XYZ file of C-alpha atoms in Angstrom:
436
model
C -56.373 85.154 145.439
C -53.676 84.991 147.172
C -56.296 81.821 148.216
C -56.302 80.566 144.709
C -52.989 81.386 143.625
C -52.027 79.425 147.252
C -54.147 76.544 145.984
C -52.549 75.844 142.525
C -49.096 76.082 143.724
C -50.421 74.045 145.944
C -52.404 71.590 143.272
C -49.221 71.757 141.306
C -46.796 70.992 143.854
C -48.422 67.473 144.212
C -48.886 66.818 140.835
C -45.376 67.046 140.178
C -44.516 64.832 143.076
C -46.568 62.460 142.710
C -45.566 62.152 138.508
C -42.106 61.766 140.543
C -43.229 59.134 142.547
C -44.852 57.457 139.393
C -41.784 57.781 138.233
C -39.671 56.156 140.349
C -41.923 53.074 140.738
C -40.933 52.159 137.032
C -36.871 53.895 138.053
C -37.244 49.995 140.651
C -39.122 48.353 138.006
C -36.278 48.319 135.654
C -33.354 47.930 137.981
C -34.888 45.028 139.421
C -35.238 42.966 135.776
C -31.479 44.664 135.837
C -29.968 43.260 138.984
C -32.078 39.725 138.534
C -31.786 38.829 135.019
C -28.118 38.968 135.127
C -27.069 36.621 137.634
C -30.740 34.269 137.931
C -29.362 31.631 135.389
C -25.710 31.251 136.960
C -27.945 31.343 140.374
C -30.146 28.554 139.461
C -27.460 26.322 137.950
C -26.132 26.466 141.794
C -29.934 25.156 142.437
C -29.003 21.938 139.525
C -31.867 23.547 137.478
C -32.050 21.652 134.187
C -32.340 24.845 131.235
C -35.789 24.823 131.088
C -36.123 26.181 134.081
C -34.876 29.752 134.040
C -37.686 30.899 130.981
C -39.991 29.143 133.583
C -38.976 31.207 135.820
C -39.028 34.072 133.218
C -42.813 32.517 132.819
C -44.409 32.544 136.296
C -42.977 36.682 136.873
C -45.035 37.185 132.930
C -47.669 35.807 134.203
C -48.836 36.292 137.084
C -48.842 40.142 136.339
C -50.750 39.201 133.988
C -53.282 37.872 135.661
C -52.973 40.507 138.465
C -52.540 43.484 135.357
C -56.723 43.563 134.724
C -57.814 43.301 138.185
C -56.029 45.742 139.711
C -57.166 48.563 136.481
C -60.808 47.379 136.652
C -59.486 48.169 140.316
C -58.230 51.314 139.890
C -61.240 52.084 137.603
C -63.927 51.125 139.594
C -62.247 53.414 142.709
C -60.213 56.361 140.700
C -58.117 55.203 143.410
C -54.344 54.314 142.557
C -51.426 55.196 145.699
C -53.990 52.527 147.563
C -53.193 49.473 144.476
C -49.716 50.672 144.573
C -49.293 50.591 147.904
C -50.323 46.467 147.804
C -49.228 45.374 144.698
C -45.424 46.228 146.159
C -46.782 44.129 148.805
C -45.954 41.306 146.423
C -42.564 42.806 145.549
C -40.443 43.082 149.369
C -41.673 39.791 149.388
C -41.637 37.579 146.195
C -38.066 38.926 146.439
C -36.980 38.258 150.271
C -38.064 34.932 148.958
C -35.399 34.963 145.663
C -32.823 35.801 148.756
C -34.027 33.058 151.040
C -32.640 30.336 147.041
C -33.162 27.470 149.226
C -34.313 25.685 145.987
C -35.282 26.183 142.325
C -38.770 25.217 143.436
C -38.043 28.294 145.615
C -36.754 30.908 143.062
C -39.180 29.912 140.505
C -42.881 30.377 142.914
C -40.726 34.334 144.175
C -40.419 35.677 141.025
C -45.170 33.962 140.269
C -44.968 36.143 143.552
C -42.586 38.812 142.454
C -45.214 38.894 138.959
C -48.392 39.649 141.211
C -47.368 43.333 141.484
C -46.213 44.407 138.383
C -50.680 44.004 137.793
C -50.120 47.704 138.944
C -49.188 49.051 135.827
C -52.225 49.070 133.974
C -53.597 51.282 137.331
C -51.048 53.885 136.992
C -50.966 54.316 132.889
C -54.206 54.416 133.215
C -54.345 57.100 135.956
C -51.894 58.611 132.933
C -54.437 58.450 130.716
C -57.134 59.950 133.241
C -54.847 63.366 133.660
C -52.833 64.217 130.293
C -54.827 65.217 127.107
C -54.682 62.479 124.380
C -51.548 64.916 121.902
C -49.316 64.924 125.455
C -49.406 61.037 125.291
C -46.496 60.243 123.536
C -44.655 62.402 125.844
C -45.788 60.999 128.533
C -45.331 57.929 128.308
C -42.353 57.675 126.510
C -41.162 59.992 130.538
C -42.076 57.305 131.992
C -40.317 53.771 129.814
C -37.466 55.901 129.849
C -37.555 56.264 133.906
C -37.555 52.183 133.683
C -35.283 52.381 131.156
C -32.348 54.362 133.431
C -33.382 51.788 136.032
C -31.468 49.502 133.266
C -28.626 51.532 133.207
C -28.144 51.669 136.378
C -29.132 48.826 137.735
C -25.952 46.555 136.432
C -23.489 49.449 138.417
C -25.884 47.312 141.555
C -24.037 44.437 141.029
C -20.774 45.377 140.305
C -20.977 45.700 143.873
C -23.839 43.374 145.014
C -20.923 40.293 143.469
C -18.567 41.664 146.253
C -20.404 40.017 148.524
C -20.492 36.532 151.200
C -22.061 36.381 154.349
C -24.204 35.607 156.914
C -27.180 37.133 157.944
C -28.299 34.209 160.595
C -29.653 30.860 158.364
C -29.420 32.562 155.273
C -25.895 33.472 153.271
C -25.137 36.352 150.755
C -23.614 36.177 147.938
C -24.242 37.833 144.484
C -26.043 35.187 144.073
C -29.133 35.941 146.409
C -28.194 39.679 147.671
C -30.165 41.279 144.488
C -33.055 39.567 146.376
C -32.679 41.036 149.621
C -30.561 43.778 147.767
C -34.663 44.746 145.650
C -36.736 44.185 148.723
C -34.722 47.328 150.873
C -35.796 49.373 147.775
C -39.849 48.428 147.355
C -39.842 48.025 150.708
C -38.692 51.882 150.650
C -40.673 53.478 148.259
C -43.762 51.710 150.623
C -43.049 55.257 151.745
C -42.303 57.195 149.703
C -45.878 56.100 148.200
C -47.024 57.163 151.364
C -45.628 60.901 151.492
C -45.208 61.333 148.184
C -48.036 60.748 145.817
C -51.720 61.147 146.046
C -54.772 60.116 143.813
C -56.146 62.799 141.084
C -58.424 63.136 138.646
C -59.946 64.507 135.166
C -62.067 66.776 137.856
C -59.648 68.071 139.902
C -57.753 69.109 136.985
C -60.642 70.560 135.237
C -61.454 72.667 138.595
C -57.665 73.556 138.055
C -58.095 74.759 135.303
C -61.054 76.846 135.110
C -60.068 78.437 138.308
C -56.347 79.460 136.459
C -59.333 81.016 133.657
C -60.951 82.423 136.342
C -58.573 84.469 138.243
C -56.966 85.716 135.271
C -60.542 87.341 134.061
C -60.190 88.764 137.555
C -56.991 90.350 137.526
C -58.131 91.574 133.239
C -60.779 93.535 135.074
C -59.034 94.797 137.596
C -56.833 96.381 135.932
C -59.217 97.997 133.091
C -61.761 99.568 135.489
C -63.872 97.115 133.392
C -64.713 93.127 132.097
C -63.401 92.294 128.861
C -66.541 90.350 127.590
C -70.231 89.938 129.140
C -71.025 86.870 132.064
C -72.891 85.272 129.311
C -70.691 85.097 126.370
C -68.292 84.223 128.980
C -69.946 81.602 130.026
C -70.833 80.550 126.532
C -67.463 80.820 124.385
C -66.233 78.230 127.867
C -69.206 75.774 127.182
C -68.136 75.962 123.311
C -64.400 75.443 124.016
C -65.585 72.603 126.742
C -67.852 71.479 123.940
C -65.149 70.642 121.123
C -62.581 69.055 123.661
C -65.227 66.939 124.195
C -65.947 65.661 121.176
C -61.207 65.881 120.155
C -61.353 63.938 123.998
C -64.868 61.341 123.080
C -62.318 60.334 119.683
C -59.656 59.735 121.206
C -60.626 57.611 123.490
C -62.630 54.682 122.009
C -65.516 56.411 120.445
C -65.201 56.049 117.158
C -66.197 51.783 116.647
C -64.686 51.456 113.406
C -61.002 51.312 114.702
C -59.151 48.107 116.211
C -57.300 47.120 118.917
C -53.961 47.564 118.265
C -52.395 44.214 117.911
C -49.412 43.690 121.084
C -46.064 43.469 119.981
C -43.608 39.896 120.481
C -40.772 40.638 123.348
C -37.516 40.160 122.430
C -36.755 36.686 123.358
C -34.806 35.974 126.738
C -33.088 34.466 126.506
C -29.899 36.433 126.354
C -28.039 34.774 128.841
C -27.472 31.823 127.491
C -26.229 32.597 124.486
C -23.629 34.810 126.152
C -22.640 32.254 128.661
C -22.614 29.896 125.703
C -20.831 31.548 122.996
C -18.548 34.033 124.755
C -18.634 32.873 128.918
C -19.684 35.200 129.594
C -20.528 35.757 133.966
C -22.152 38.287 135.650
C -19.930 41.061 135.234
C -20.158 40.886 131.227
C -23.992 41.046 130.946
C -24.616 43.382 134.376
C -21.940 45.697 131.571
C -23.731 44.546 128.791
C -27.384 45.293 130.051
C -26.041 49.222 130.288
C -25.360 49.638 127.526
C -27.582 48.648 126.338
C -30.043 50.668 129.087
C -27.877 53.584 127.726
C -29.291 52.344 124.281
C -32.706 52.243 124.970
C -32.725 56.271 126.709
C -31.399 57.670 124.482
C -34.050 55.914 121.876
C -36.946 57.126 124.425
C -35.727 60.684 124.278
C -35.275 60.506 120.466
C -38.724 59.022 120.207
C -39.931 61.520 122.594
C -39.040 64.708 120.231
C -40.378 62.779 116.780
C -43.683 62.283 117.552
C -44.215 65.843 118.771
C -43.194 65.997 115.104
C -45.332 63.186 113.585
C -47.996 61.052 113.830
C -47.696 57.972 116.244
C -48.548 55.237 113.580
C -45.402 56.159 111.583
C -43.591 56.180 115.106
C -45.310 52.893 115.228
C -44.364 52.247 111.636
C -40.220 52.454 112.084
C -39.993 50.373 114.547
C -40.943 48.050 112.919
C -38.774 47.731 110.817
C -36.065 48.025 112.866
C -37.665 44.963 114.752
C -37.759 42.978 111.118
C -34.843 44.838 110.367
C -32.989 42.835 113.335
C -34.100 39.783 113.162
C -32.828 39.637 109.758
C -29.717 40.009 111.072
C -29.647 37.593 113.818
C -31.339 34.441 111.454
C -28.264 35.047 109.381
C -25.187 36.064 111.079
C -25.984 34.475 115.531
C -28.538 31.033 114.269
C -25.236 29.631 113.087
C -22.130 31.530 114.203
C -19.133 31.933 111.539
C -14.857 33.364 112.119
C -12.943 34.175 115.154
C -14.474 35.054 118.241
C -14.001 39.333 117.791
C -15.900 38.457 114.967
C -18.148 36.653 116.237
C -18.798 38.948 119.144
C -19.104 41.961 116.494
C -22.699 40.228 115.229
C -23.333 39.834 118.673
C -23.098 43.493 119.379
C -24.686 44.817 116.478
C -27.394 41.954 116.318
C -28.885 42.969 120.044
C -28.132 46.861 119.167
C -30.639 46.718 115.349
C -33.062 45.573 118.368
C -32.622 47.489 121.234
C -33.176 50.687 119.004
C -36.894 48.837 118.219
C -37.799 49.326 120.879
C -38.473 52.263 121.851
C -40.493 53.971 118.184
C -42.758 49.898 118.696
C -43.483 50.951 122.947
C -43.932 54.718 123.142
C -46.408 54.419 119.824
C -48.325 51.367 120.464
C -48.477 52.460 124.291
C -50.167 55.547 123.271
C -52.847 54.723 120.754
C -53.875 52.211 122.316
C -55.463 54.779 124.782
C -56.707 56.832 122.390
C -58.863 54.112 120.877
C -60.385 53.087 124.572
C -62.696 54.535 126.331
C -60.962 56.948 129.991
C -63.875 55.182 132.328
C -62.002 51.940 132.129
C -58.067 53.200 131.093
C -57.255 50.835 133.601
C -58.824 48.013 132.291
C -58.158 48.058 128.989
C -54.533 49.300 130.191
C -53.970 46.422 132.064
C -56.372 43.642 129.447
C -53.131 45.101 126.242
C -50.192 44.801 129.031
C -51.710 40.995 129.735
C -51.435 40.149 126.186
C -47.858 41.643 125.995
C -47.656 39.160 129.225
C -49.002 36.251 127.598
C -46.137 36.782 124.301
C -43.188 36.595 127.723
C -45.024 33.835 128.952
C -44.796 32.004 126.130
C -40.909 33.587 124.867
C -39.099 32.200 127.417
C -41.451 28.274 127.017
C -40.435 27.957 123.435
C -37.211 29.723 123.255
C -36.136 27.930 126.321
C -35.698 24.887 124.171
C -34.569 26.206 121.592
C -30.749 28.114 122.922
C -29.370 25.554 120.988
C -30.914 25.730 117.625
C -31.961 29.045 117.297
C -33.130 29.361 113.475
C -36.443 27.717 114.331
C -36.707 29.976 117.603
C -35.878 33.654 114.888
C -37.583 32.115 112.748
C -40.448 32.002 114.687
C -39.959 35.266 115.353
C -39.110 36.510 111.852
C -42.086 35.441 110.875
C -44.542 36.570 113.829
C -42.990 40.707 112.845
C -43.178 40.224 109.329
C -47.560 39.430 110.051
C -47.357 41.948 112.535
C -45.833 44.580 109.697
C -48.326 43.299 107.659
C -51.307 43.610 108.815
C -53.915 46.605 107.772
C -55.062 46.661 111.468
C -51.919 48.173 112.628
C -51.602 50.560 111.126
C -55.881 52.469 111.228
């Protein structure tokens, strides 16, 4: 009994630390986004980059992640190991962010985002790991918690910009200022994360969970036998009972993990446009401080949204959550078309229109993000979750590549840019495959 209890406690401790480390990984990915995005546009301008270079830089990050995701996912499916994949992927994050810090030219900046994007490919392996080690009915809750960690990073990131913008010194041949310091800062954070992964992350398999659960069940039965002086059920009855439960669970798992052949994969939602910083500069002359504050406020809203979705997903079907998210996204796009494509009135009125538009866009994101990841995990095979999640993330990555490239040249023609997005959202909303 003592050995089983210690083994169970050790397993739970390792499991908690592993999930904590996963949350930390997504936290850092959010911090990187929030630290770099508010300043990259001005950074490119100091390097005499044309406006379309912002779209290229953002697309490069997504493009490399698009290619790396399925490869890392396939690797994790074959080995059932994610720790070494995460350690390998983090190297690209470290190198890419250091290249961003160097910043000799706009082309080096472009390459830096291309290299760092490879590191995001580990996300497919992590989602595969979470799918294999969580029950289908718990996935929405787990995915919501993990995604909330990234949004927490988006909330914390702007706070770092408040002191990074004060940097103005030299390290050897490198200049550390408000534009280059985010790269150095993120490089150091990813280095620290390597040590966290080394010492606080363990690879688990569904068999480990089964063995622990079986051990707990046997321990409980043995304790009851000792207390009452006789077994509650015979050995044959116990075996038959356990086998029956396993059979039911197996059938439920097979239905929830891709053996229902008539279910179509959930289509990917078109991403929110990533041209916010040029728009805030154009209309309101926002700098890195104002943009950081804006992203901080958005982070608070999104975290609250994920917490609400986590609560809601336990009470309603995930398809309902998805439908709510799509409706909110459509409303936000209509608002932007009406009020932001050709803003009227004074500064205060335009700013109010912009704030409402951003609020509505951010409000719908948690609903769609959690629902589509959870639903996708249930209609794909558990044995290939890493690869399947990589494909899903690649489809989203393709959208984030095309989105900035499309929007980069349309900053001054918002009717076309937002009109296409509205059309895609409407098509997705009425698509029957999105709600089967």
